[in-house]
Amino acid sequence: MFSKTIGKSTLSWDIHFWLGSKTSQDESGAAAILSVNLDDEQFNGTAVQHRETQGYESKQFLTYFEPAIRYLEGGHASGFSHVTINAGAEKRLFQIKGKRNVRVRQVEVSVTSMNKGDCFILDVDHDILLYVGEQAKSVERLKAISVANQIRDQDHNGRGNIEIIDPYSHEGDVSKFFEALGSGDQDSVPDAEDGGDDEV
């Protein structure tokens, strides 16, 4: 929910409900009903309601998530379940992709999830390894660094080592990344075209 002042004394409210790519029809319906109830009970029906869907969020909604919106795997078939973030030694791989609206999405921990045109963050134990594809855009690299810092600060309480692996890194650092990943090597990273369109 977002509120803003219009003029000198009038407030307006925006209620956003977000639907992930794996949202069921029941969850989608429940989110819509809950946003209507919130509007009716708290704002007498004066709030503007926005339906946001994963990958097609409005510019306004994306401004609430700095440095970038981050999609995590999780949820539960029945909905309304809390997802524990990085509980213990869970290994996670995030893809950082986009030109104007950079998005961060959790992908399968495998070299086949990667490509040479994007940046990837491997979060394992207290190591945050940032892999910069040789064709990654500078905006993706900058956002990836910000997201790596956010993961360290929010998910690891400020503790953790961030290492950047790019085309100029020492061979030992590159090997460390792929050993932690558990598959592949720099030569087996798919081409940039396999990563899809940066505009989506």
Coordinates of C-alpha atoms in Angstrom, one line a residue:
M1 CA 0.0 0.0 0.0
F2 CA 1.2 3.5 -0.8
S3 CA -0.2 6.9 0.2
K4 CA 0.5 10.3 -1.2
T5 CA -0.6 13.8 -0.6
I6 CA -2.6 15.6 -3.4
G7 CA -2.7 19.3 -2.9
K8 CA -2.5 20.6 0.6
S9 CA -4.7 18.3 2.6
T10 CA -6.1 15.4 0.5
L11 CA -4.5 11.9 0.7
S12 CA -4.8 9.3 -1.9
W13 CA -3.9 5.6 -1.5
D14 CA -2.7 2.9 -3.8
I15 CA -3.2 -0.8 -3.0
H16 CA -1.1 -3.2 -5.0
F17 CA -1.6 -6.9 -5.0
W18 CA 1.1 -9.0 -6.6
L19 CA 0.6 -12.3 -8.3
G20 CA 3.6 -14.6 -8.9
S21 CA 4.0 -16.7 -12.0
K22 CA 2.9 -19.8 -10.2
T23 CA -0.2 -18.3 -8.5
S24 CA -3.3 -20.5 -8.5
Q25 CA -6.7 -19.2 -9.4
D26 CA -7.8 -19.5 -5.8
E27 CA -4.8 -17.4 -4.6
S28 CA -5.5 -14.8 -7.3
G29 CA -9.1 -14.5 -6.3
A30 CA -8.2 -14.4 -2.6
A31 CA -5.7 -11.5 -3.2
A32 CA -8.3 -9.5 -5.1
I33 CA -11.0 -10.0 -2.4
L34 CA -8.5 -9.1 0.4
S35 CA -7.5 -5.9 -1.4
V36 CA -11.2 -4.9 -1.9
N37 CA -11.8 -5.6 1.8
L38 CA -8.8 -3.6 2.9
D39 CA -10.0 -0.7 0.7
D40 CA -13.5 -0.9 2.0
E41 CA -12.5 -1.2 5.7
Q42 CA -9.6 1.2 5.9
F43 CA -10.2 3.7 3.1
N44 CA -14.0 3.7 2.5
G45 CA -13.4 2.5 -1.0
T46 CA -11.3 5.5 -2.0
A47 CA -8.0 3.6 -2.7
V48 CA -6.9 2.8 -6.2
Q49 CA -6.3 -1.0 -6.5
H50 CA -3.5 -2.3 -8.8
R51 CA -3.1 -5.9 -9.9
E52 CA 0.6 -6.6 -10.5
T53 CA 1.7 -9.8 -12.2
Q54 CA 5.3 -11.2 -12.1
G55 CA 7.4 -9.9 -15.0
Y56 CA 4.8 -7.2 -15.9
E57 CA 4.8 -5.0 -12.9
S58 CA 3.9 -1.3 -13.2
K59 CA 6.7 1.3 -13.0
Q60 CA 5.1 2.7 -9.9
F61 CA 5.2 -0.8 -8.2
L62 CA 8.9 -1.4 -9.2
T63 CA 9.9 1.9 -7.5
Y64 CA 9.0 0.4 -4.1
F65 CA 11.8 -2.2 -4.5
E66 CA 15.3 -0.9 -4.5
P67 CA 17.7 -1.8 -5.9
A68 CA 15.5 -4.2 -7.8
I69 CA 12.5 -6.5 -7.3
R70 CA 13.7 -10.0 -6.3
Y71 CA 11.7 -13.1 -7.1
L72 CA 12.2 -16.0 -4.7
E73 CA 11.0 -19.6 -5.0
G74 CA 8.6 -20.5 -2.3
G75 CA 5.0 -20.5 -1.4
H76 CA 2.8 -23.5 -0.7
A77 CA 0.0 -25.2 -2.6
S78 CA -2.6 -24.0 0.0
G79 CA -1.2 -20.4 0.1
F80 CA -0.8 -18.2 3.1
S81 CA 2.4 -20.0 4.2
H82 CA 5.5 -18.1 5.2
V83 CA 8.6 -18.8 3.2
T84 CA 11.8 -19.0 5.2
I85 CA 14.6 -17.1 3.5
N86 CA 18.0 -18.6 3.5
A87 CA 17.5 -20.9 6.4
G88 CA 20.9 -22.4 6.9
A89 CA 23.1 -23.6 4.1
E90 CA 20.6 -23.5 1.3
K91 CA 22.3 -22.7 -2.0
R92 CA 20.5 -20.2 -4.2
L93 CA 21.2 -18.8 -7.7
F94 CA 19.7 -15.5 -8.8
Q95 CA 19.6 -14.1 -12.4
I96 CA 19.9 -10.3 -12.8
K97 CA 18.4 -9.3 -16.1
G98 CA 17.0 -6.3 -17.9
K99 CA 17.7 -2.9 -19.4
R100 CA 15.3 -0.3 -17.9
N101 CA 13.5 -2.4 -15.3
V102 CA 16.1 -4.8 -13.9
R103 CA 14.6 -7.9 -12.3
V104 CA 16.1 -10.5 -10.0
R105 CA 14.7 -14.0 -10.2
Q106 CA 15.7 -17.2 -8.4
V107 CA 16.6 -19.9 -10.9
E108 CA 17.7 -23.5 -10.6
V109 CA 21.3 -23.9 -9.2
S110 CA 22.9 -25.2 -12.4
V111 CA 25.2 -23.9 -15.1
T112 CA 22.3 -24.5 -17.5
S113 CA 20.4 -21.7 -15.8
M114 CA 23.1 -19.3 -16.7
N115 CA 24.1 -17.4 -19.9
K116 CA 26.9 -15.1 -21.0
G117 CA 24.6 -12.0 -21.3
D118 CA 23.4 -11.6 -17.7
C119 CA 24.7 -11.5 -14.2
F120 CA 24.2 -14.2 -11.6
I121 CA 24.5 -14.3 -7.8
L122 CA 25.3 -17.6 -6.1
D123 CA 24.4 -17.4 -2.4
V124 CA 25.9 -20.3 -0.5
D125 CA 26.6 -20.3 3.2
H126 CA 28.2 -16.9 3.8
D127 CA 29.7 -16.5 0.4
I128 CA 27.9 -14.3 -2.1
L129 CA 29.5 -14.9 -5.5
L130 CA 28.6 -12.5 -8.3
Y131 CA 29.2 -13.9 -11.8
V132 CA 29.2 -11.2 -14.5
G133 CA 28.6 -12.7 -18.0
E134 CA 31.0 -11.5 -20.6
Q135 CA 28.2 -9.8 -22.5
A136 CA 26.3 -8.5 -19.5
K137 CA 25.3 -4.9 -19.6
S138 CA 26.8 -2.4 -17.2
V139 CA 23.4 -1.6 -15.7
E140 CA 22.9 -5.3 -14.9
R141 CA 26.4 -5.4 -13.3
L142 CA 25.6 -2.3 -11.1
K143 CA 22.2 -3.7 -10.1
A144 CA 23.8 -7.1 -9.3
I145 CA 26.3 -5.4 -7.0
S146 CA 23.5 -3.6 -5.2
V147 CA 21.5 -6.8 -4.9
A148 CA 24.5 -8.7 -3.6
N149 CA 24.9 -6.1 -0.9
Q150 CA 21.2 -6.4 -0.1
I151 CA 21.5 -10.1 0.2
R152 CA 24.5 -9.8 2.5
D153 CA 22.8 -7.1 4.6
Q154 CA 19.2 -8.5 4.8
D155 CA 19.6 -12.2 4.5
H156 CA 23.0 -12.6 6.3
N157 CA 22.7 -9.7 8.9
G158 CA 25.6 -7.9 7.3
R159 CA 27.9 -10.9 7.5
G160 CA 29.1 -12.5 4.3
N161 CA 31.8 -12.2 1.7
I162 CA 31.0 -10.8 -1.7
E163 CA 33.2 -11.8 -4.5
I164 CA 32.9 -10.6 -8.1
I165 CA 33.8 -13.0 -10.9
D166 CA 34.0 -11.4 -14.3
P167 CA 35.9 -12.0 -17.6
Y168 CA 39.1 -10.4 -16.0
S169 CA 39.1 -12.6 -12.9
H170 CA 41.8 -15.0 -11.9
E171 CA 41.3 -18.6 -13.0
G172 CA 41.2 -19.7 -9.4
D173 CA 38.3 -17.4 -8.6
V174 CA 36.4 -18.6 -11.6
S175 CA 37.0 -22.2 -10.6
K176 CA 35.8 -21.4 -7.0
F177 CA 32.5 -20.1 -8.4
F178 CA 31.8 -23.3 -10.5
E179 CA 32.9 -25.6 -7.6
A180 CA 30.4 -23.8 -5.3
L181 CA 27.7 -24.0 -8.1
G182 CA 28.3 -27.7 -8.3
S183 CA 28.3 -28.0 -12.1
G184 CA 30.0 -26.8 -15.3
D185 CA 32.8 -24.4 -16.0
Q186 CA 33.2 -21.0 -17.7
D187 CA 33.2 -22.7 -21.2
S188 CA 29.9 -24.5 -20.5
V189 CA 27.9 -21.3 -19.8
P190 CA 25.3 -21.0 -22.5
D191 CA 25.4 -18.1 -25.0
A192 CA 23.7 -14.8 -24.2
E193 CA 20.8 -15.5 -26.6
D194 CA 19.8 -18.4 -24.4
G195 CA 19.0 -15.9 -21.6
G196 CA 16.0 -14.4 -23.5
D197 CA 15.1 -10.8 -24.2
D198 CA 16.2 -8.1 -21.7
E199 CA 13.0 -6.1 -22.3
V200 CA 10.8 -8.8 -20.9

